[in-house]
Amino acid sequence: MLDTFTLGFELSWIIEIYLGLILLYAVTIMGSYMVLGYLSVIELKDYLTRNSFVNYEVLLSSEFAPRLSLIAPAYNEGLTIEENVKSLLSLNYNNYEVIVVNDGSKDNSMDILIKTYDLEPVEMELDIKLATKPVRGLYKSKNQAFKKLIVVDKENGGKADALNVGLNIAGNPYAVCIDVDCILDKDSLLKLAKPFMENDGKRVIATGGVVRIANQCVIKDGRLIEVNVPDRMLPRIQVLEYLRAFLLGRMAWERLDGLLLISGAFGAFDKEIAIQAGGYNTKTVGEDMELVVRMRRYMLENKLPYTVSYIPDPLCWTEAPESVNIFKKQRSRWMRGTIETLFIHKKMFMNPKYKILGIISVPYWTFFEFLAPLIEFIGVVITLVFLVLGLLNWKLFLLLLLFVYVFAVMFSVLGLLSEELTYHKYPKVRDFLKLLGAAIIEPVYFHPLGVYSSLLGYWEKMRGKKTWGEMTRQGFQKK
Amino acid sequence: MEKFWDLYADKNWVESFLVYSIAIFVLGSVMMFLTLILIRYRRIHRQTLVTEYQVTIEAILMGVMFSDSIYATMVNDATIAKLFRSRLFRDTLMEGTLNLHRNYEGQYAQKLEKFYAESHLIRDSFEKIKHRNWAKNCQGIEELAEMEVGQAFNTFVQLSKSKVRPLKIAAIKGCIKLNGTQGLGHLVRHKNLIDTWTQLSIIHALKKGDIETTKGIDKLLTSSNKSVVSLGLKIIQALKLSENTSAVINLHSKTENLMIKTEARRVMEKLENLN
């Protein structure tokens, strides 16, 4: 009798503690979202006011504009490479070169490039600073119209390896690393280059731009001419997700100077620092985040004043996965990248030597990006156990569920409001209603799918998976 | 304290907390949704008004330029007088006047300047440069500089010392617009760093400004502020001012700052290539 009583008493305490911790975690994560959202809105407002007086023509024809090297790794991009390279060559900027790195494609990418751009092999003295897979050849165009273009043919070594080859070859002090299949805004380089010149005693080591979803948008001659919200629910919710992440997340980290991630799809780096920090890590699938963390760590460890800048303008448009299978692969890879980066830089965790990065950014990513799916999963399992044991307090459970759901919807609406107040890229009422519908569905459809994909990422990481996995794309809607 | 403990101990707080939070979140969502609709409505309404105003403004400005209409006669019309009291109308009128002024010279430009003063648009601009908000200051500077209001020059010089980058740039550009390269003279005594973006903005303003004379640029090379010296060198290179070669050579031989020395050498090479 006594034992049953003791057991019951202890169990009830365990449940209490468990519920308390879950509530504390939920409140902390929501609180952090709200704080980040608030900071983002302030930063966005500030940026837009400042930007309204900026004349980018200043850079367009200036001989003093920062010299940029665009590095675009390509693997089996034969279907779109001709048009994509053409659009890269026609950006509004003066001092830049385009380096397309063919990462051992198995298709006819190289043949298409040679034929379209009238390429011929050239001898170039390479100053190899980063070890990479062997380079088979370097090509330049015989046609003066394509004098900005350099094509590198190399053995397959993955995206990070291809980017390192690009860094070795880049002749300019700033490297802009992009996904070759992204659609760039015509003025994207002008906007990306500007922060490098705003040096208030701190060296700007990297700048990143906002990435938006281009599914169902209309593309003409490699340029985005009409923005639409996708009809399919999965990419549609990703539109909303990107709005929240970029407008309500990264801007806040920029304000705090604690940004850990610049999207691999479009980011610019101070080449010298990127090389000194060791270039892209070929052993991780999260090479974009890992490089930013390593560059920042390098600057902090060498006590060099620096900053990382971020531009909220939608500069780069990419295709989001439309099928659940591709989405799962992408998200599990993102999770593996996060785990690998946090593990490589575990020394920074809660380490005041790394300032805001060590005290806030890395712990935030650890608790709210890396551990969140696991905590949610454990929550679901324990809830099921309570259900089976008949211990579940239904009223409290439903209230907690509603609490989380309503918060998620509110945060999405805040994302939509920020977009409306800033860039207003979705003016059609139909598109706006589609996004609002997505906000209502997101917590019950997309979020669980994201959690499941992240758990897959844990599993794949434990099994030692190191590859990216095939990322089949549908292709953009063309006019 | 005991009250809080009791509340915690009886577990009712969890329920209350959740219920109140849900209510706040729902209210927050609804408020934001309504704000969103309101913003859309206001945007459309504003656009409609601006389109309507533009028709009237076009007639007013054409009258000013080609029929010698004057403000005093215009406001005799009660409708026009009422419009002149509207902030949006005045802002749209200001924009229209500035745009026309950019495209016309000589007597037409002078007529617009006269109208700008008579219609008290100039007063709006002066209010803006005295405003506490730097963004308003920038607007005021752009307006006064475009309409070539010389009496604003000293205020521009003061504002060019601001630490707010866009304001500093707007003020220096304003100085250039009003006084050409002479408008840069005050930078010799400038204490703060002039970053590369600001330097390029100044050079762009000089290139676009149809500057008649480029005298006085060499004075920038004598500044104790290295960023001002760097600006001077960049201007000499960009505008190909070979008459300043001796000043650059002098700077190159005297300076101990390695960056300035390198930059001076590059400018010397560029100027040499010109000859």
mmCIF file of N, CA and C in Angstrom, chain A residues 2 12 24 36-37 46 65 74 77 89 91 94 120 129 151 188 190 227 247 310 362 370 422 440 442 449:
data_model
loop_
_atom_site.group_PDB
_atom_site.id
_atom_site.type_symbol
_atom_site.label_atom_id
_atom_site.label_comp_id
_atom_site.label_asym_id
_atom_site.label_seq_id
_atom_site.Cartn_x
_atom_site.Cartn_y
_atom_site.Cartn_z
ATOM 1 N N LEU A 2 1.875 1.169 0.931
ATOM 2 C CA LEU A 2 2.799 2.300 1.061
ATOM 3 C C LEU A 2 3.596 2.497 -0.238
ATOM 4 N N SER A 12 3.666 11.328 -9.920
ATOM 5 C CA SER A 12 2.983 12.609 -10.124
ATOM 6 C C SER A 12 4.001 13.748 -10.147
ATOM 7 N N LEU A 24 8.267 25.429 -19.937
ATOM 8 C CA LEU A 24 9.382 26.371 -19.865
ATOM 9 C C LEU A 24 10.105 26.454 -21.221
ATOM 10 N N LEU A 36 13.520 38.083 -31.263
ATOM 11 C CA LEU A 36 14.180 38.151 -32.561
ATOM 12 C C LEU A 36 13.298 38.880 -33.576
ATOM 13 N N GLY A 37 11.998 38.583 -33.533
ATOM 14 C CA GLY A 37 11.061 39.250 -34.436
ATOM 15 C C GLY A 37 11.065 40.748 -34.222
ATOM 16 N N ASP A 46 15.054 50.316 -40.057
ATOM 17 C CA ASP A 46 16.267 51.105 -40.123
ATOM 18 C C ASP A 46 16.934 50.950 -41.495
ATOM 19 N N ALA A 65 34.795 50.379 -57.348
ATOM 20 C CA ALA A 65 33.850 49.384 -56.793
ATOM 21 C C ALA A 65 34.617 48.114 -56.441
ATOM 22 N N ALA A 74 28.833 23.691 -60.434
ATOM 23 C CA ALA A 74 27.759 23.060 -61.215
ATOM 24 C C ALA A 74 27.984 21.552 -61.293
ATOM 25 N N GLU A 77 24.145 20.050 -64.443
ATOM 26 C CA GLU A 77 23.186 21.139 -64.653
ATOM 27 C C GLU A 77 22.952 21.383 -66.148
ATOM 28 N N LEU A 89 26.281 36.447 -66.362
ATOM 29 C CA LEU A 89 27.164 37.356 -67.100
ATOM 30 C C LEU A 89 26.513 38.713 -67.375
ATOM 31 N N LEU A 91 24.711 40.624 -65.138
ATOM 32 C CA LEU A 91 24.307 41.346 -63.922
ATOM 33 C C LEU A 91 24.791 42.797 -63.976
ATOM 34 N N ASN A 94 30.217 46.207 -62.570
ATOM 35 C CA ASN A 94 31.322 46.460 -63.475
ATOM 36 C C ASN A 94 32.502 45.529 -63.244
ATOM 37 N N GLU A 120 38.032 27.928 -74.925
ATOM 38 C CA GLU A 120 39.266 27.224 -75.298
ATOM 39 C C GLU A 120 40.096 27.028 -74.025
ATOM 40 N N LYS A 129 46.048 27.488 -52.649
ATOM 41 C CA LYS A 129 46.088 27.748 -51.212
ATOM 42 C C LYS A 129 45.225 26.744 -50.454
ATOM 43 N N VAL A 151 35.817 28.991 -66.936
ATOM 44 C CA VAL A 151 35.190 27.702 -66.630
ATOM 45 C C VAL A 151 36.287 26.742 -66.170
ATOM 46 N N SER A 188 21.665 42.571 -57.700
ATOM 47 C CA SER A 188 22.073 41.854 -56.492
ATOM 48 C C SER A 188 23.541 42.110 -56.121
ATOM 49 N N LEU A 190 25.363 44.747 -56.757
ATOM 50 C CA LEU A 190 25.524 46.121 -56.255
ATOM 51 C C LEU A 190 25.186 46.171 -54.770
ATOM 52 N N VAL A 227 6.100 37.447 -59.754
ATOM 53 C CA VAL A 227 6.135 36.684 -58.501
ATOM 54 C C VAL A 227 4.758 36.085 -58.240
ATOM 55 N N LEU A 247 13.096 37.445 -42.831
ATOM 56 C CA LEU A 247 12.669 38.782 -42.394
ATOM 57 C C LEU A 247 12.594 38.888 -40.876
ATOM 58 N N TYR A 310 24.247 41.752 -43.424
ATOM 59 C CA TYR A 310 23.123 41.044 -44.024
ATOM 60 C C TYR A 310 22.177 42.005 -44.715
ATOM 61 N N VAL A 362 25.564 30.375 -30.618
ATOM 62 C CA VAL A 362 25.794 28.917 -30.630
ATOM 63 C C VAL A 362 24.828 28.206 -29.660
ATOM 64 N N PHE A 370 19.068 22.606 -33.136
ATOM 65 C CA PHE A 370 19.539 21.229 -33.107
ATOM 66 C C PHE A 370 18.660 20.354 -32.195
ATOM 67 N N THR A 422 7.343 45.951 -45.978
ATOM 68 C CA THR A 422 8.670 46.181 -46.540
ATOM 69 C C THR A 422 8.693 46.033 -48.062
ATOM 70 N N ILE A 440 -2.210 28.945 -41.484
ATOM 71 C CA ILE A 440 -3.130 28.181 -40.629
ATOM 72 C C ILE A 440 -2.807 26.677 -40.689
ATOM 73 N N GLU A 442 0.225 25.370 -41.633
ATOM 74 C CA GLU A 442 1.645 25.079 -41.352
ATOM 75 C C GLU A 442 1.906 24.284 -40.066
ATOM 76 N N LEU A 449 6.258 17.527 -40.415
ATOM 77 C CA LEU A 449 7.083 16.972 -41.488
ATOM 78 C C LEU A 449 8.542 17.423 -41.326
#
